[in-house]
Short mmCIF file of C-alpha atoms in Angstrom, two decimals:
data_model
loop_
_atom_site.label_atom_id
_atom_site.label_comp_id
_atom_site.label_asym_id
_atom_site.label_seq_id
_atom_site.Cartn_x
_atom_site.Cartn_y
_atom_site.Cartn_z
CA UNK A 31 -14.83 -30.31 38.77
CA UNK A 32 -12.79 -31.75 35.81
CA UNK A 33 -12.07 -29.73 32.78
CA UNK A 34 -11.19 -30.46 29.25
CA UNK A 35 -10.18 -27.74 26.82
CA UNK A 36 -13.78 -26.29 26.66
CA UNK A 37 -15.87 -28.75 28.52
CA UNK A 38 -16.37 -28.83 32.37
CA UNK A 39 -17.53 -31.88 33.93
CA UNK A 40 -19.23 -31.37 37.32
CA UNK A 41 -18.32 -33.88 40.02
CA UNK A 42 -21.30 -33.23 42.24
CA UNK A 43 -23.78 -32.62 39.44
CA UNK A 44 -25.72 -29.74 40.85
CA UNK A 45 -29.49 -29.98 40.95
CA UNK A 46 -31.86 -27.59 39.39
CA UNK A 47 -34.54 -27.78 42.10
CA UNK A 48 -37.06 -25.37 40.63
CA UNK A 49 -37.70 -23.17 37.59
CA UNK A 50 -40.21 -20.60 36.46
CA UNK A 51 -41.12 -19.40 32.93
CA UNK A 52 -43.04 -16.19 32.10
CA UNK A 53 -44.27 -15.43 28.49
CA UNK A 54 -45.78 -12.23 27.07
CA UNK A 55 -49.06 -11.94 25.38
CA UNK A 56 -47.81 -13.03 21.90
CA UNK A 57 -45.96 -15.91 23.42
CA UNK A 58 -48.99 -17.04 25.39
CA UNK A 59 -50.87 -17.24 22.01
CA UNK A 60 -48.22 -19.56 20.53
CA UNK A 61 -47.73 -23.39 20.68
CA UNK A 62 -45.94 -23.40 24.03
CA UNK A 63 -48.74 -21.68 26.00
CA UNK A 64 -49.32 -24.49 28.39
CA UNK A 65 -45.63 -24.73 29.16
CA UNK A 66 -45.37 -21.21 30.63
CA UNK A 67 -46.02 -20.81 34.34
CA UNK A 68 -47.48 -17.33 33.54
CA UNK A 69 -48.52 -15.59 30.42
CA UNK A 70 -49.09 -11.76 30.43
CA UNK A 71 -52.35 -10.40 29.21
CA UNK A 72 -50.71 -7.06 28.55
CA UNK A 73 -47.01 -6.62 27.69
CA UNK A 74 -46.78 -3.49 30.00
CA UNK A 75 -47.22 -5.74 32.97
CA UNK A 76 -48.87 -2.77 34.81
CA UNK A 77 -45.73 -0.65 34.42
CA UNK A 78 -45.32 2.76 32.76
CA UNK A 79 -42.25 1.91 30.63
CA UNK A 80 -41.24 -1.30 28.68
CA UNK A 81 -37.89 -1.55 30.68
CA UNK A 82 -39.74 -1.64 33.87
CA UNK A 83 -42.04 -4.35 32.47
CA UNK A 84 -39.05 -6.50 31.56
CA UNK A 85 -37.47 -5.95 34.91
CA UNK A 86 -40.67 -6.90 36.73
CA UNK A 87 -40.96 -10.09 34.54
CA UNK A 88 -37.53 -11.17 35.66
CA UNK A 89 -38.07 -10.30 39.28
CA UNK A 90 -41.30 -12.29 39.29
CA UNK A 91 -39.65 -15.30 37.73
CA UNK A 92 -36.85 -15.20 40.25
CA UNK A 93 -39.08 -14.74 43.32
CA UNK A 94 -41.53 -17.42 42.22
CA UNK A 95 -38.60 -19.78 41.48
CA UNK A 96 -37.32 -19.23 44.94
CA UNK A 97 -40.76 -19.76 46.49
CA UNK A 98 -41.20 -22.90 44.46
CA UNK A 99 -37.87 -24.25 45.61
CA UNK A 100 -38.48 -23.51 49.29
CA UNK A 101 -35.73 -20.92 49.54
CA UNK A 102 -35.66 -17.26 50.97
CA UNK A 103 -33.39 -14.55 49.63
CA UNK A 104 -31.10 -15.08 52.66
CA UNK A 105 -30.45 -18.59 51.66
CA UNK A 106 -29.27 -17.76 48.11
CA UNK A 107 -25.58 -17.15 47.73
CA UNK A 108 -25.79 -15.29 44.44
CA UNK A 109 -28.03 -14.37 41.57
CA UNK A 110 -26.63 -14.64 38.00
CA UNK A 111 -28.61 -12.83 35.51
CA UNK A 112 -28.44 -10.92 32.23
CA UNK A 113 -30.64 -9.36 29.50
CA UNK A 114 -30.02 -7.36 26.24
CA UNK A 115 -30.23 -3.87 27.61
CA UNK A 116 -27.30 -1.39 28.23
CA UNK A 117 -25.77 -1.85 31.64
CA UNK A 118 -28.06 -4.86 32.14
CA UNK A 119 -30.77 -2.58 33.17
CA UNK A 120 -33.56 -5.25 33.71
CA UNK A 121 -31.30 -7.53 35.73
CA UNK A 122 -29.60 -4.72 37.75
CA UNK A 123 -32.94 -3.30 38.77
CA UNK A 124 -34.20 -6.77 39.66
CA UNK A 125 -31.11 -7.32 41.77
CA UNK A 126 -31.48 -3.95 43.43
CA UNK A 127 -34.92 -5.05 44.65
CA UNK A 128 -33.95 -8.60 45.72
CA UNK A 129 -30.82 -7.59 47.59
CA UNK A 130 -29.00 -10.73 46.81
CA UNK A 131 -25.34 -10.77 45.82
CA UNK A 132 -25.36 -10.11 42.07
CA UNK A 133 -23.18 -11.18 39.17
CA UNK A 134 -24.39 -9.43 36.02
CA UNK A 135 -23.97 -11.72 32.88
CA UNK A 136 -23.81 -10.80 29.29
CA UNK A 137 -23.63 -13.18 26.37
CA UNK A 138 -26.34 -11.61 24.32
CA UNK A 139 -28.95 -14.34 23.78
CA UNK A 140 -26.53 -16.98 25.13
CA UNK A 141 -26.82 -15.54 28.55
CA UNK A 142 -29.16 -18.27 30.04
CA UNK A 143 -26.60 -21.13 29.59
CA UNK A 144 -23.76 -18.88 30.36
CA UNK A 145 -25.37 -18.12 33.70
CA UNK A 146 -26.23 -21.89 34.19
CA UNK A 147 -22.47 -22.65 33.51
CA UNK A 148 -21.17 -20.33 36.06
CA UNK A 149 -23.97 -21.09 38.50
CA UNK A 150 -22.98 -24.73 38.31
CA UNK A 151 -19.43 -23.93 38.93
CA UNK A 152 -20.33 -22.03 42.06
CA UNK A 153 -22.46 -24.77 43.55
CA UNK A 154 -20.39 -27.69 42.34
CA UNK A 155 -17.18 -26.26 43.77
CA UNK A 156 -18.96 -25.65 47.25
CA UNK A 157 -18.66 -21.83 46.93
CA UNK A 158 -22.49 -21.45 47.36
CA UNK A 159 -25.11 -23.90 48.30
CA UNK A 160 -27.91 -22.17 46.37
CA UNK A 161 -27.64 -19.91 43.33
CA UNK A 162 -30.36 -18.24 41.19
CA UNK A 163 -29.90 -17.86 37.49
CA UNK A 164 -32.03 -16.23 34.78
CA UNK A 165 -32.50 -14.08 31.75
CA UNK A 166 -35.07 -11.82 30.07
CA UNK A 167 -35.98 -9.87 27.02
CA UNK A 168 -38.77 -7.73 25.83
CA UNK A 169 -39.82 -7.01 22.23
CA UNK A 170 -40.39 -3.39 22.76
CA UNK A 171 -37.23 -2.77 24.82
CA UNK A 172 -35.10 -4.58 22.13
CA UNK A 173 -36.71 -2.66 19.26
CA UNK A 174 -36.07 0.68 21.06
CA UNK A 175 -32.38 -0.03 21.64
CA UNK A 176 -31.25 -2.07 18.61
CA UNK A 177 -33.65 -1.15 15.78
CA UNK A 178 -36.28 1.61 15.40
CA UNK A 179 -38.95 3.08 17.65
CA UNK A 180 -42.28 1.08 17.46
CA UNK A 181 -43.94 4.28 16.30
CA UNK A 182 -41.88 4.18 13.14
CA UNK A 183 -43.78 1.22 11.78
CA UNK A 184 -41.02 -0.05 9.79
CA UNK A 185 -41.36 -3.26 7.67
CA UNK A 186 -39.40 -6.27 8.66
CA UNK A 187 -37.76 -8.55 6.09
CA UNK A 188 -38.67 -12.27 5.91
CA UNK A 189 -35.37 -13.21 7.60
CA UNK A 190 -36.08 -11.04 10.71
CA UNK A 191 -36.79 -12.57 14.08
CA UNK A 192 -39.15 -11.45 16.81
CA UNK A 193 -37.51 -10.79 20.17
CA UNK A 194 -39.40 -12.72 22.75
CA UNK A 195 -41.20 -10.86 25.69
CA UNK A 196 -40.23 -13.51 28.11
CA UNK A 197 -38.22 -14.55 31.19
CA UNK A 198 -36.93 -17.64 32.81
CA UNK A 199 -35.27 -18.45 36.12
CA UNK A 200 -33.78 -21.58 37.74
CA UNK A 201 -32.57 -22.33 41.23
CA UNK A 202 -29.51 -24.46 41.54
CA UNK A 203 -28.61 -26.26 44.59
CA UNK A 204 -25.87 -28.74 45.84
CA UNK A 205 -28.61 -30.95 47.32
CA UNK A 206 -32.42 -31.51 46.91
CA UNK A 207 -33.74 -33.16 50.14
CA UNK A 208 -36.54 -31.13 51.56
CA UNK A 209 -36.16 -28.30 49.01
CA UNK A 210 -38.87 -28.26 46.38
CA UNK A 211 -42.28 -27.06 47.30
CA UNK A 212 -43.66 -27.37 43.73
CA UNK A 213 -41.41 -27.96 40.89
CA UNK A 214 -44.26 -28.77 38.54
CA UNK A 215 -45.80 -25.39 37.83
CA UNK A 216 -48.84 -26.09 39.91
CA UNK A 217 -50.40 -28.43 37.30
CA UNK A 218 -50.69 -31.42 39.67
CA UNK A 219 -52.86 -31.84 42.59
CA UNK A 220 -50.95 -34.06 44.97
CA UNK A 221 -47.43 -34.97 46.01
CA UNK A 222 -45.58 -37.15 48.37
CA UNK A 223 -41.77 -37.10 48.62
CA UNK A 224 -38.72 -39.34 49.47
CA UNK A 225 -35.06 -38.47 48.96
CA UNK A 226 -34.29 -37.74 45.36
CA UNK A 227 -37.79 -38.40 44.00
CA UNK A 228 -41.26 -36.94 44.34
CA UNK A 229 -44.36 -38.98 43.69
CA UNK A 230 -46.96 -36.96 41.86
CA UNK A 231 -50.67 -37.32 41.16
CA UNK A 232 -51.86 -35.73 37.93
CA UNK A 233 -55.37 -34.46 37.14
CA UNK A 234 -56.40 -37.93 36.02
CA UNK A 235 -55.45 -39.48 39.21
CA UNK A 236 -52.28 -41.19 37.79
CA UNK A 237 -49.41 -41.59 40.22
CA UNK A 238 -45.86 -41.30 38.72
CA UNK A 239 -42.25 -40.47 39.86
CA UNK A 240 -41.29 -36.80 39.48
CA UNK A 241 -37.65 -36.92 38.46
CA UNK A 242 -34.81 -34.63 39.47
CA UNK A 243 -32.73 -32.56 37.06
CA UNK A 244 -29.00 -32.50 37.42
CA UNK A 245 -26.35 -30.48 35.49
CA UNK A 246 -23.88 -33.04 34.35
CA UNK A 247 -21.37 -30.96 32.25
CA UNK A 248 -21.04 -27.73 30.23
CA UNK A 249 -19.10 -26.65 27.16
CA UNK A 250 -17.90 -23.15 26.87
CA UNK A 251 -18.30 -21.79 23.36
CA UNK A 252 -15.88 -19.80 21.32
CA UNK A 253 -16.68 -16.65 19.28
CA UNK A 254 -17.29 -17.69 15.73
CA UNK A 255 -17.64 -14.98 13.06
CA UNK A 256 -19.20 -16.25 9.73
CA UNK A 257 -18.88 -12.68 8.23
CA UNK A 258 -22.60 -11.96 8.33
CA UNK A 259 -23.20 -8.17 8.46
CA UNK A 260 -26.92 -7.98 8.08
CA UNK A 261 -28.58 -7.53 11.59
CA UNK A 262 -31.80 -9.03 10.08
CA UNK A 263 -29.97 -12.36 9.64
CA UNK A 264 -29.24 -13.29 13.18
CA UNK A 265 -29.89 -17.00 12.69
CA UNK A 266 -27.27 -17.23 9.96
CA UNK A 267 -24.82 -15.23 12.05
CA UNK A 268 -25.28 -17.58 15.08
CA UNK A 269 -25.70 -21.01 13.62
CA UNK A 270 -21.94 -21.69 12.95
CA UNK A 271 -21.09 -20.96 16.52
CA UNK A 272 -23.88 -23.37 17.72
CA UNK A 273 -22.49 -26.12 15.51
CA UNK A 274 -18.93 -25.48 16.76
CA UNK A 275 -19.99 -25.81 20.32
CA UNK A 276 -22.12 -28.90 19.81
CA UNK A 277 -19.36 -30.67 17.78
CA UNK A 278 -16.76 -29.64 20.44
CA UNK A 279 -19.02 -31.00 23.17
CA UNK A 280 -19.51 -34.29 21.36
CA UNK A 281 -15.84 -34.73 20.71
CA UNK A 282 -14.66 -33.89 24.18
CA UNK A 283 -17.32 -36.07 25.87
CA UNK A 284 -16.88 -39.02 23.38
CA UNK A 285 -20.59 -38.90 22.63
CA UNK A 286 -22.87 -38.95 19.59
CA UNK A 287 -25.82 -36.64 19.05
CA UNK A 288 -28.33 -39.45 19.92
CA UNK A 289 -26.81 -39.74 23.39
CA UNK A 290 -29.45 -37.00 24.08
CA UNK A 291 -33.15 -37.24 23.66
CA UNK A 292 -33.16 -33.48 22.87
CA UNK A 293 -30.61 -31.07 21.60
CA UNK A 294 -32.01 -27.59 21.61
CA UNK A 295 -30.39 -24.41 20.52
CA UNK A 296 -31.56 -21.02 21.88
CA UNK A 297 -32.85 -18.65 19.16
CA UNK A 298 -31.59 -19.48 15.63
CA UNK A 299 -35.22 -19.39 14.24
CA UNK A 300 -36.22 -21.23 11.08
CA UNK A 301 -33.28 -20.14 8.99
CA UNK A 302 -30.63 -20.66 11.55
CA UNK A 303 -32.15 -24.06 12.48
CA UNK A 304 -31.92 -25.14 8.78
CA UNK A 305 -28.31 -24.07 8.62
CA UNK A 306 -27.46 -26.02 11.77
CA UNK A 307 -28.89 -29.14 10.21
CA UNK A 308 -26.93 -28.70 7.04
CA UNK A 309 -23.68 -27.98 8.92
CA UNK A 310 -24.15 -30.91 11.27
CA UNK A 311 -24.73 -33.23 8.34
CA UNK A 312 -21.62 -31.88 6.58
CA UNK A 313 -19.65 -32.82 9.76
CA UNK A 314 -20.86 -36.40 9.46
CA UNK A 315 -23.96 -36.49 11.61
CA UNK A 316 -26.68 -38.47 10.11
CA UNK A 317 -29.77 -36.68 8.84
CA UNK A 318 -32.04 -39.14 10.87
CA UNK A 319 -30.11 -38.47 13.97
CA UNK A 320 -30.51 -34.76 13.61
CA UNK A 321 -34.13 -34.89 12.77
CA UNK A 322 -34.87 -37.24 15.83
CA UNK A 323 -33.19 -35.12 18.51
CA UNK A 324 -32.55 -31.42 17.30
CA UNK A 325 -34.80 -28.47 17.66
CA UNK A 326 -34.56 -24.67 18.30
CA UNK A 327 -36.35 -22.46 20.81
CA UNK A 328 -36.80 -19.84 18.35
CA UNK A 329 -38.61 -22.20 15.96
CA UNK A 330 -40.74 -23.56 18.84
CA UNK A 331 -41.98 -20.60 20.55
CA UNK A 332 -44.28 -19.08 17.88
CA UNK A 333 -46.74 -20.57 15.35
CA UNK A 334 -46.15 -19.53 11.66
CA UNK A 335 -49.53 -17.93 11.46
CA UNK A 336 -48.43 -15.45 14.18
CA UNK A 337 -46.52 -13.43 11.50
CA UNK A 338 -43.16 -13.43 13.31
CA UNK A 339 -41.22 -14.24 9.97
CA UNK A 340 -38.10 -16.34 10.87
CA UNK A 341 -38.91 -17.17 14.53
CA UNK A 342 -38.11 -16.00 17.95
CA UNK A 343 -35.09 -14.45 19.52
CA UNK A 344 -33.78 -12.73 22.61
CA UNK A 345 -32.35 -13.85 26.13
CA UNK A 346 -35.94 -14.68 27.19
CA UNK A 347 -36.55 -17.01 24.26
CA UNK A 348 -34.29 -19.81 25.44
CA UNK A 349 -34.60 -18.76 29.09
CA UNK A 350 -38.37 -19.35 29.12
CA UNK A 351 -38.38 -22.53 26.91
CA UNK A 352 -35.69 -24.14 28.95
CA UNK A 353 -37.26 -23.20 32.34
CA UNK A 354 -40.78 -24.22 30.99
CA UNK A 355 -40.97 -26.74 28.18
CA UNK A 356 -37.62 -28.52 28.66
CA UNK A 357 -37.52 -28.45 32.49
CA UNK A 358 -41.01 -29.68 32.99
CA UNK A 359 -40.63 -32.50 30.30
CA UNK A 360 -37.55 -33.76 32.13
CA UNK A 361 -39.32 -33.51 35.50
CA UNK A 362 -42.05 -35.84 34.10
CA UNK A 363 -39.47 -38.13 32.52
CA UNK A 364 -40.49 -37.47 28.98
CA UNK A 365 -36.95 -36.26 28.28
CA UNK A 366 -34.07 -38.19 29.93
CA UNK A 367 -31.05 -36.30 28.70
CA UNK A 368 -30.97 -32.87 27.11
CA UNK A 369 -28.22 -30.69 25.62
CA UNK A 370 -29.41 -27.02 25.75
CA UNK A 371 -27.30 -24.54 23.63
CA UNK A 372 -28.19 -20.78 24.01
CA UNK A 373 -26.95 -18.79 21.11
CA UNK A 374 -25.87 -15.15 21.05
CA UNK A 375 -25.11 -12.52 18.46
CA UNK A 376 -22.50 -10.35 19.94
CA UNK A 377 -23.33 -7.08 18.01
CA UNK A 378 -23.76 -3.71 19.66
CA UNK A 379 -25.85 -0.65 18.62
CA UNK A 380 -22.62 0.64 17.16
CA UNK A 381 -20.87 -2.11 15.42
CA UNK A 382 -23.21 -2.48 12.37
CA UNK A 383 -22.75 1.22 11.59
CA UNK A 384 -19.08 0.72 11.54
CA UNK A 385 -19.30 -2.06 8.99
CA UNK A 386 -18.41 -4.74 11.50
CA UNK A 387 -19.73 -8.39 11.01
CA UNK A 388 -21.75 -10.06 13.65
CA UNK A 389 -19.76 -12.52 15.92
CA UNK A 390 -21.73 -15.40 17.20
CA UNK A 391 -21.40 -17.39 20.55
CA UNK A 392 -23.04 -20.54 21.98
CA UNK A 393 -22.69 -22.29 25.27
CA UNK A 394 -23.90 -25.83 25.98
CA UNK A 395 -25.16 -27.41 29.22
CA UNK A 396 -25.83 -31.10 29.57
CA UNK A 397 -28.89 -31.99 31.68
CA UNK A 398 -29.87 -35.32 33.06
CA UNK A 399 -33.07 -36.54 34.53
CA UNK A 400 -32.66 -38.90 37.39
CA UNK A 401 -34.94 -40.85 39.66
CA UNK A 402 -34.64 -43.27 42.48
CA UNK A 403 -37.50 -45.41 41.62
CA UNK A 404 -39.28 -46.74 38.37
CA UNK A 405 -40.53 -44.08 36.22
CA UNK A 406 -43.99 -44.03 34.50
CA UNK A 407 -42.57 -42.91 31.12
CA UNK A 408 -41.18 -45.92 29.35
CA UNK A 409 -37.98 -45.61 27.35
CA UNK A 410 -36.63 -42.82 29.37
CA UNK A 411 -32.91 -43.21 29.80
CA UNK A 412 -31.75 -43.55 33.33
#
């Protein structure tokens, strides 16, 4: 592993051999419905508290991801996971049940790429052959902890975002041969394998190469504080950190934004996404280049008519979109290179009442889709 000031370049480029994404009821009614592996019909998920519901979502994502990757708990060296709750309640209870060595991660809503970064360090460095990573959030648990009880029925300003009820998990491995049982989400009906590539048959009988996803490098973000104090302006608070990390990544790798087919931030929502566009343009990135490759999970996960105001937020927002939409599009060769940038607002339940501003953080992971044989999707970068 080679390091620049903030960017880690992984020599062995660990594989993401499987992924699993769960969305809640509202998320399942949104535009990404088909990209979730599972959508809840009831956000209680059969549990008697919201916190138990979130922990069960995360546990399901982890166990299904392991099953899909052909691994048992005994073969996993560590699980890296986090959420928004005090003492990482959802992740800790999940880890208690799975009995896998556990590293609790907290980066607010940047937790997914923070976990990916450190999971890649463990696998790339040979410290563990297989590592599970994941993150979760739940609208009702976040409202209870950070805002007001649901029963209060308080009004939300237009700038407010909706915490996603969602979870995502990924299985990282040093190698791929013989690993994946089904990395496709069960959507295809046939498969043959060779080393490094799966041949898949879709519902229409088309045969194409199922590509493999590798972690190429990652950029550790710095805490950036834009002075925003309004907790209903999360996108505004996090956007400068996202831009700082993206520009640092491009500078340290010698790349331009269009090196990637997709640059996707975590949960800035509509307002934060607009700010990122403006700040990137101010930094000299062309408007067309930004429009061609940039998007945000918080702006993707809900439709405007769902009355979510400024978009989605929460650890589970980027975790589920990365483990669902991004991962599967890369497996199918529709996205060749992706820069995923989970974003976090590092406020606590106390800091706003003490008049503190909201520090932002963002970590970036560069993913590449590789294949040993010709891919059906034309124009995908090898």
